[in-house]
mmCIF file of C-alpha atoms in Angstrom:
data_model
loop_
_atom_site.group_PDB
_atom_site.id
_atom_site.type_symbol
_atom_site.label_atom_id
_atom_site.label_comp_id
_atom_site.label_asym_id
_atom_site.label_seq_id
_atom_site.Cartn_x
_atom_site.Cartn_y
_atom_site.Cartn_z
ATOM 1 C CA MET A 190 45.314 -252.362 90.973
ATOM 2 C CA ALA A 191 46.446 -251.465 94.460
ATOM 3 C CA ASP A 192 48.838 -254.434 94.321
ATOM 4 C CA LEU A 193 50.998 -252.711 91.680
ATOM 5 C CA TYR A 194 53.151 -251.056 94.300
ATOM 6 C CA PRO A 195 55.115 -252.253 97.296
ATOM 7 C CA THR A 196 54.228 -250.451 100.490
ATOM 8 C CA VAL A 197 56.570 -248.357 102.562
ATOM 9 C CA SER A 198 57.107 -249.959 105.952
ATOM 10 C CA GLN A 199 59.717 -250.051 108.672
ATOM 11 C CA SER A 200 61.119 -253.272 107.204
ATOM 12 C CA ASN A 201 61.126 -251.890 103.650
ATOM 13 C CA PRO A 202 64.648 -250.867 102.580
ATOM 14 C CA LEU A 203 63.163 -247.946 100.650
ATOM 15 C CA SER A 204 61.575 -246.397 103.735
ATOM 16 C CA PRO A 205 62.816 -242.891 104.400
ATOM 17 C CA PRO A 206 65.598 -242.961 106.979
ATOM 18 C CA GLN A 207 65.088 -241.560 110.460
ATOM 19 C CA GLY A 208 65.830 -237.854 110.502
ATOM 20 C CA THR A 209 64.790 -237.337 106.854
ATOM 21 C CA TYR A 210 64.164 -233.666 106.126
ATOM 22 C CA GLN A 211 60.543 -232.693 106.532
ATOM 23 C CA PRO A 212 59.673 -229.041 105.912
ATOM 24 C CA SER A 213 58.414 -227.188 108.946
ATOM 25 C CA LYS A 214 54.775 -226.206 109.040
ATOM 26 C CA GLY A 215 54.231 -222.817 107.541
ATOM 27 C CA ALA A 216 57.439 -222.964 105.492
ATOM 28 C CA SER A 217 55.468 -223.094 102.260
ATOM 29 C CA ASP A 218 53.514 -220.005 103.288
ATOM 30 C CA SER A 219 56.488 -217.657 103.203
ATOM 31 C CA ALA A 220 57.059 -215.889 99.886
ATOM 32 C CA GLY A 221 60.707 -216.867 99.472
ATOM 33 C CA ALA A 222 60.477 -220.426 100.815
ATOM 34 C CA SER A 223 62.494 -223.028 98.995
ATOM 35 C CA THR A 224 61.959 -226.638 98.098
ATOM 36 C CA ARG A 225 64.246 -229.364 96.790
ATOM 37 C CA MET A 226 63.587 -230.829 93.356
ATOM 38 C CA CYS A 227 64.920 -233.912 91.571
ATOM 39 C CA VAL A 228 65.580 -232.813 87.972
ATOM 40 C CA PHE A 229 65.628 -235.589 85.364
ATOM 41 C CA LEU A 230 65.807 -235.965 81.597
ATOM 42 C CA LEU A 231 63.249 -237.914 79.614
ATOM 43 C CA GLY A 232 63.169 -238.013 75.827
ATOM 44 C CA GLY A 233 65.474 -235.006 75.583
ATOM 45 C CA GLU A 234 63.310 -232.821 77.836
ATOM 46 C CA SER A 235 63.770 -231.750 81.451
ATOM 47 C CA PHE A 236 61.248 -232.639 84.131
ATOM 48 C CA ALA A 237 61.313 -232.344 87.911
ATOM 49 C CA MET A 238 59.713 -233.937 90.943
ATOM 50 C CA ASP A 239 59.500 -232.660 94.518
ATOM 51 C CA LEU A 240 62.278 -234.453 96.390
ATOM 52 C CA ARG A 241 59.861 -235.299 99.222
ATOM 53 C CA HIS A 242 58.256 -237.745 96.754
ATOM 54 C CA VAL A 243 61.558 -239.342 95.703
ATOM 55 C CA ALA A 244 62.605 -242.448 97.612
ATOM 56 C CA GLU A 245 65.678 -243.262 95.543
ATOM 57 C CA VAL A 246 67.398 -243.016 92.163
ATOM 58 C CA PHE A 247 69.093 -246.128 90.799
ATOM 59 C CA GLU A 248 70.562 -247.635 87.655
ATOM 60 C CA VAL A 249 68.211 -250.259 86.217
ATOM 61 C CA GLU A 250 69.984 -253.569 85.701
ATOM 62 C CA SER A 251 67.079 -255.783 84.673
ATOM 63 C CA VAL A 252 63.356 -255.520 84.012
ATOM 64 C CA THR A 253 60.927 -258.426 84.254
ATOM 65 C CA ALA A 254 57.827 -257.997 82.088
ATOM 66 C CA VAL A 255 54.446 -258.648 83.720
ATOM 67 C CA PRO A 256 51.703 -259.771 81.291
ATOM 68 C CA GLY A 257 48.317 -258.045 81.329
ATOM 69 C CA MET A 258 49.492 -254.806 82.926
ATOM 70 C CA PRO A 259 48.680 -251.325 81.589
ATOM 71 C CA ARG A 260 50.949 -250.301 78.718
ATOM 72 C CA VAL A 261 52.715 -247.630 80.767
ATOM 73 C CA LEU A 262 53.918 -250.320 83.217
ATOM 74 C CA VAL A 263 56.879 -251.943 81.484
ATOM 75 C CA GLY A 264 57.656 -254.416 84.246
ATOM 76 C CA VAL A 265 59.202 -254.824 87.662
ATOM 77 C CA THR A 266 62.703 -254.932 89.070
ATOM 78 C CA ASN A 267 64.217 -256.197 92.293
ATOM 79 C CA LEU A 268 65.789 -253.377 94.274
ATOM 80 C CA ARG A 269 67.613 -254.910 97.256
ATOM 81 C CA GLY A 270 64.774 -257.343 97.923
ATOM 82 C CA THR A 271 61.900 -254.959 97.188
ATOM 83 C CA ILE A 272 59.937 -255.490 93.970
ATOM 84 C CA VAL A 273 59.420 -252.097 92.316
ATOM 85 C CA SER A 274 57.026 -251.491 89.397
ATOM 86 C CA LEU A 275 58.652 -249.552 86.543
ATOM 87 C CA VAL A 276 56.782 -247.108 84.318
ATOM 88 C CA ASP A 277 57.716 -245.438 81.034
ATOM 89 C CA LEU A 278 55.999 -242.037 80.888
ATOM 90 C CA ARG A 279 57.393 -240.953 77.493
ATOM 91 C CA GLU A 280 54.148 -241.615 75.619
ATOM 92 C CA THR A 281 51.996 -240.082 78.364
ATOM 93 C CA LEU A 282 54.181 -236.966 78.520
ATOM 94 C CA GLU A 283 54.429 -236.826 74.709
ATOM 95 C CA VAL A 284 58.221 -236.838 74.546
ATOM 96 C CA SER A 285 60.565 -238.492 72.058
ATOM 97 C CA LEU A 286 60.667 -242.286 72.015
ATOM 98 C CA ALA A 287 64.037 -242.246 70.194
ATOM 99 C CA SER A 288 65.920 -244.205 72.847
ATOM 100 C CA SER A 289 64.653 -247.716 73.481
ATOM 101 C CA VAL A 290 66.550 -248.070 76.768
ATOM 102 C CA LEU A 291 66.014 -245.850 79.791
ATOM 103 C CA PRO A 292 68.953 -246.633 82.083
ATOM 104 C CA PHE A 293 67.820 -245.019 85.349
ATOM 105 C CA ALA A 294 64.739 -245.039 87.556
ATOM 106 C CA VAL A 295 63.481 -242.416 89.981
ATOM 107 C CA VAL A 296 61.472 -244.212 92.666
ATOM 108 C CA MET A 297 58.538 -241.954 93.456
ATOM 109 C CA ARG A 298 56.562 -242.288 96.654
ATOM 110 C CA GLU A 299 53.018 -241.264 97.521
ATOM 111 C CA GLY A 300 51.855 -242.360 100.932
ATOM 112 C CA ALA A 301 52.571 -246.085 101.108
ATOM 113 C CA LYS A 302 52.940 -246.559 97.321
ATOM 114 C CA LEU A 303 56.252 -246.788 95.450
ATOM 115 C CA CYS A 304 56.854 -246.855 91.701
ATOM 116 C CA GLY A 305 59.953 -246.365 89.551
ATOM 117 C CA VAL A 306 59.790 -243.856 86.686
ATOM 118 C CA LEU A 307 62.265 -244.798 83.944
ATOM 119 C CA VAL A 308 64.407 -241.828 82.856
ATOM 120 C CA ASP A 309 67.402 -241.052 80.628
ATOM 121 C CA ASP A 310 69.434 -239.267 83.306
ATOM 122 C CA VAL A 311 69.221 -237.475 86.660
ATOM 123 C CA PRO A 312 71.648 -234.576 86.299
ATOM 124 C CA GLU A 313 70.871 -232.767 89.539
ATOM 125 C CA ILE A 314 69.036 -232.316 92.794
ATOM 126 C CA ARG A 315 68.415 -228.619 93.211
ATOM 127 C CA THR A 316 67.046 -226.309 95.884
ATOM 128 C CA VAL A 317 64.702 -223.840 94.202
ATOM 129 C CA SER A 318 62.658 -220.888 95.343
ATOM 130 C CA ARG A 319 58.923 -221.453 95.322
ATOM 131 C CA ASN A 320 58.804 -218.248 93.237
ATOM 132 C CA ASP A 321 60.377 -220.282 90.397
ATOM 133 C CA LEU A 322 57.382 -222.664 90.357
ATOM 134 C CA LEU A 323 54.820 -221.402 87.869
ATOM 135 C CA PRO A 324 51.390 -222.757 86.909
ATOM 136 C CA ALA A 325 51.465 -225.028 83.854
ATOM 137 C CA LEU A 326 50.624 -222.854 80.894
ATOM 138 C CA GLN A 327 47.510 -223.326 78.794
ATOM 139 C CA SER A 328 49.780 -223.179 75.758
ATOM 140 C CA GLY A 329 53.422 -223.919 75.228
ATOM 141 C CA PRO A 330 55.585 -226.978 75.740
ATOM 142 C CA TYR A 331 53.697 -228.350 78.760
ATOM 143 C CA GLU A 332 50.081 -227.785 77.697
ATOM 144 C CA ARG A 333 47.736 -230.766 78.006
ATOM 145 C CA ARG A 334 50.459 -233.027 79.399
ATOM 146 C CA PRO A 335 48.813 -235.304 81.919
ATOM 147 C CA GLY A 336 50.652 -235.314 85.217
ATOM 148 C CA VAL A 337 52.435 -231.977 84.710
ATOM 149 C CA SER A 338 50.947 -229.482 87.146
ATOM 150 C CA LEU A 339 53.664 -226.820 87.379
ATOM 151 C CA VAL A 340 56.556 -225.436 85.386
ATOM 152 C CA LEU A 341 59.909 -224.917 87.084
ATOM 153 C CA ARG A 342 62.072 -222.046 85.884
ATOM 154 C CA LEU A 343 65.753 -223.052 86.007
ATOM 155 C CA GLY A 344 67.668 -220.053 84.715
ATOM 156 C CA SER A 345 66.899 -219.802 81.000
ATOM 157 C CA ARG A 346 65.179 -223.189 80.717
ATOM 158 C CA LEU A 347 61.868 -224.595 81.887
ATOM 159 C CA CYS A 348 60.971 -228.060 83.116
ATOM 160 C CA GLY A 349 57.622 -229.645 83.755
ATOM 161 C CA VAL A 350 56.989 -230.595 87.380
ATOM 162 C CA LEU A 351 55.237 -233.925 87.793
ATOM 163 C CA ASP A 352 52.269 -234.096 90.145
ATOM 164 C CA VAL A 353 52.880 -237.469 91.799
ATOM 165 C CA THR A 354 49.201 -237.906 92.737
ATOM 166 C CA GLN A 355 48.152 -237.426 89.096
ATOM 167 C CA VAL A 356 50.880 -239.767 87.847
ATOM 168 C CA PHE A 357 49.784 -242.557 90.208
ATOM 169 C CA ALA A 358 46.143 -241.991 89.159
ATOM 170 C CA GLN A 359 47.130 -242.336 85.485
ATOM 171 C CA ILE A 360 49.073 -245.508 86.156
ATOM 172 C CA GLU A 361 46.112 -246.993 87.977
ATOM 173 C CA GLY A 362 43.716 -245.813 85.246
ATOM 174 C CA GLY A 363 41.745 -243.823 87.805
ATOM 175 C CA SER A 364 39.771 -240.647 87.369
ATOM 176 C CA GLY A 365 42.761 -238.436 88.198
ATOM 177 C CA GLY A 366 44.095 -238.511 84.652
ATOM 178 C CA THR A 367 44.050 -240.081 81.231
ATOM 179 C CA GLU A 368 43.057 -243.734 81.071
ATOM 180 C CA VAL A 369 45.996 -246.025 80.362
ATOM 181 C CA GLU A 370 45.524 -248.621 77.629
ATOM 182 C CA ALA A 371 45.893 -252.252 78.657
ATOM 183 C CA GLY A 372 48.372 -254.451 76.876
ATOM 184 C CA ARG A 373 52.045 -254.814 76.050
#
């Protein structure tokens, strides 16, 4: 299913602009190093993604269904001439399905692959200390949630941090996560 995603190229409007922040080597080794996170809401819960894996956040205007795709892939949308696959991770992440419409998408990037994760809202981009990133607990709100590899402490609340590699593996039905059922 490698054709599910557009590729990042110089002609792709979603390519990172020249001069995009790239952390210096060794920055992650220092105890107090910081990283930037995109915090988003999904099914009433907070999640986050490393900003280095976020190409863009946009309001979804239309979704075109694609028959025969895995259930998590709800369709595609045209984002300034680039076709972007859209995924709904609520079932995978075991969050509330109360809302039928997810108005925003966070376009995540891994290597040359792009995919839009449908979300309820993106309230903030935040710089956090790496000390606030904790291993996902074996029990608690983020246990056994495929694709959640860390927990981010934001003051008095916690949010699950998505591992983009695991999320792409789940979407593709690969060995990196839970198999995705075909259909929809």
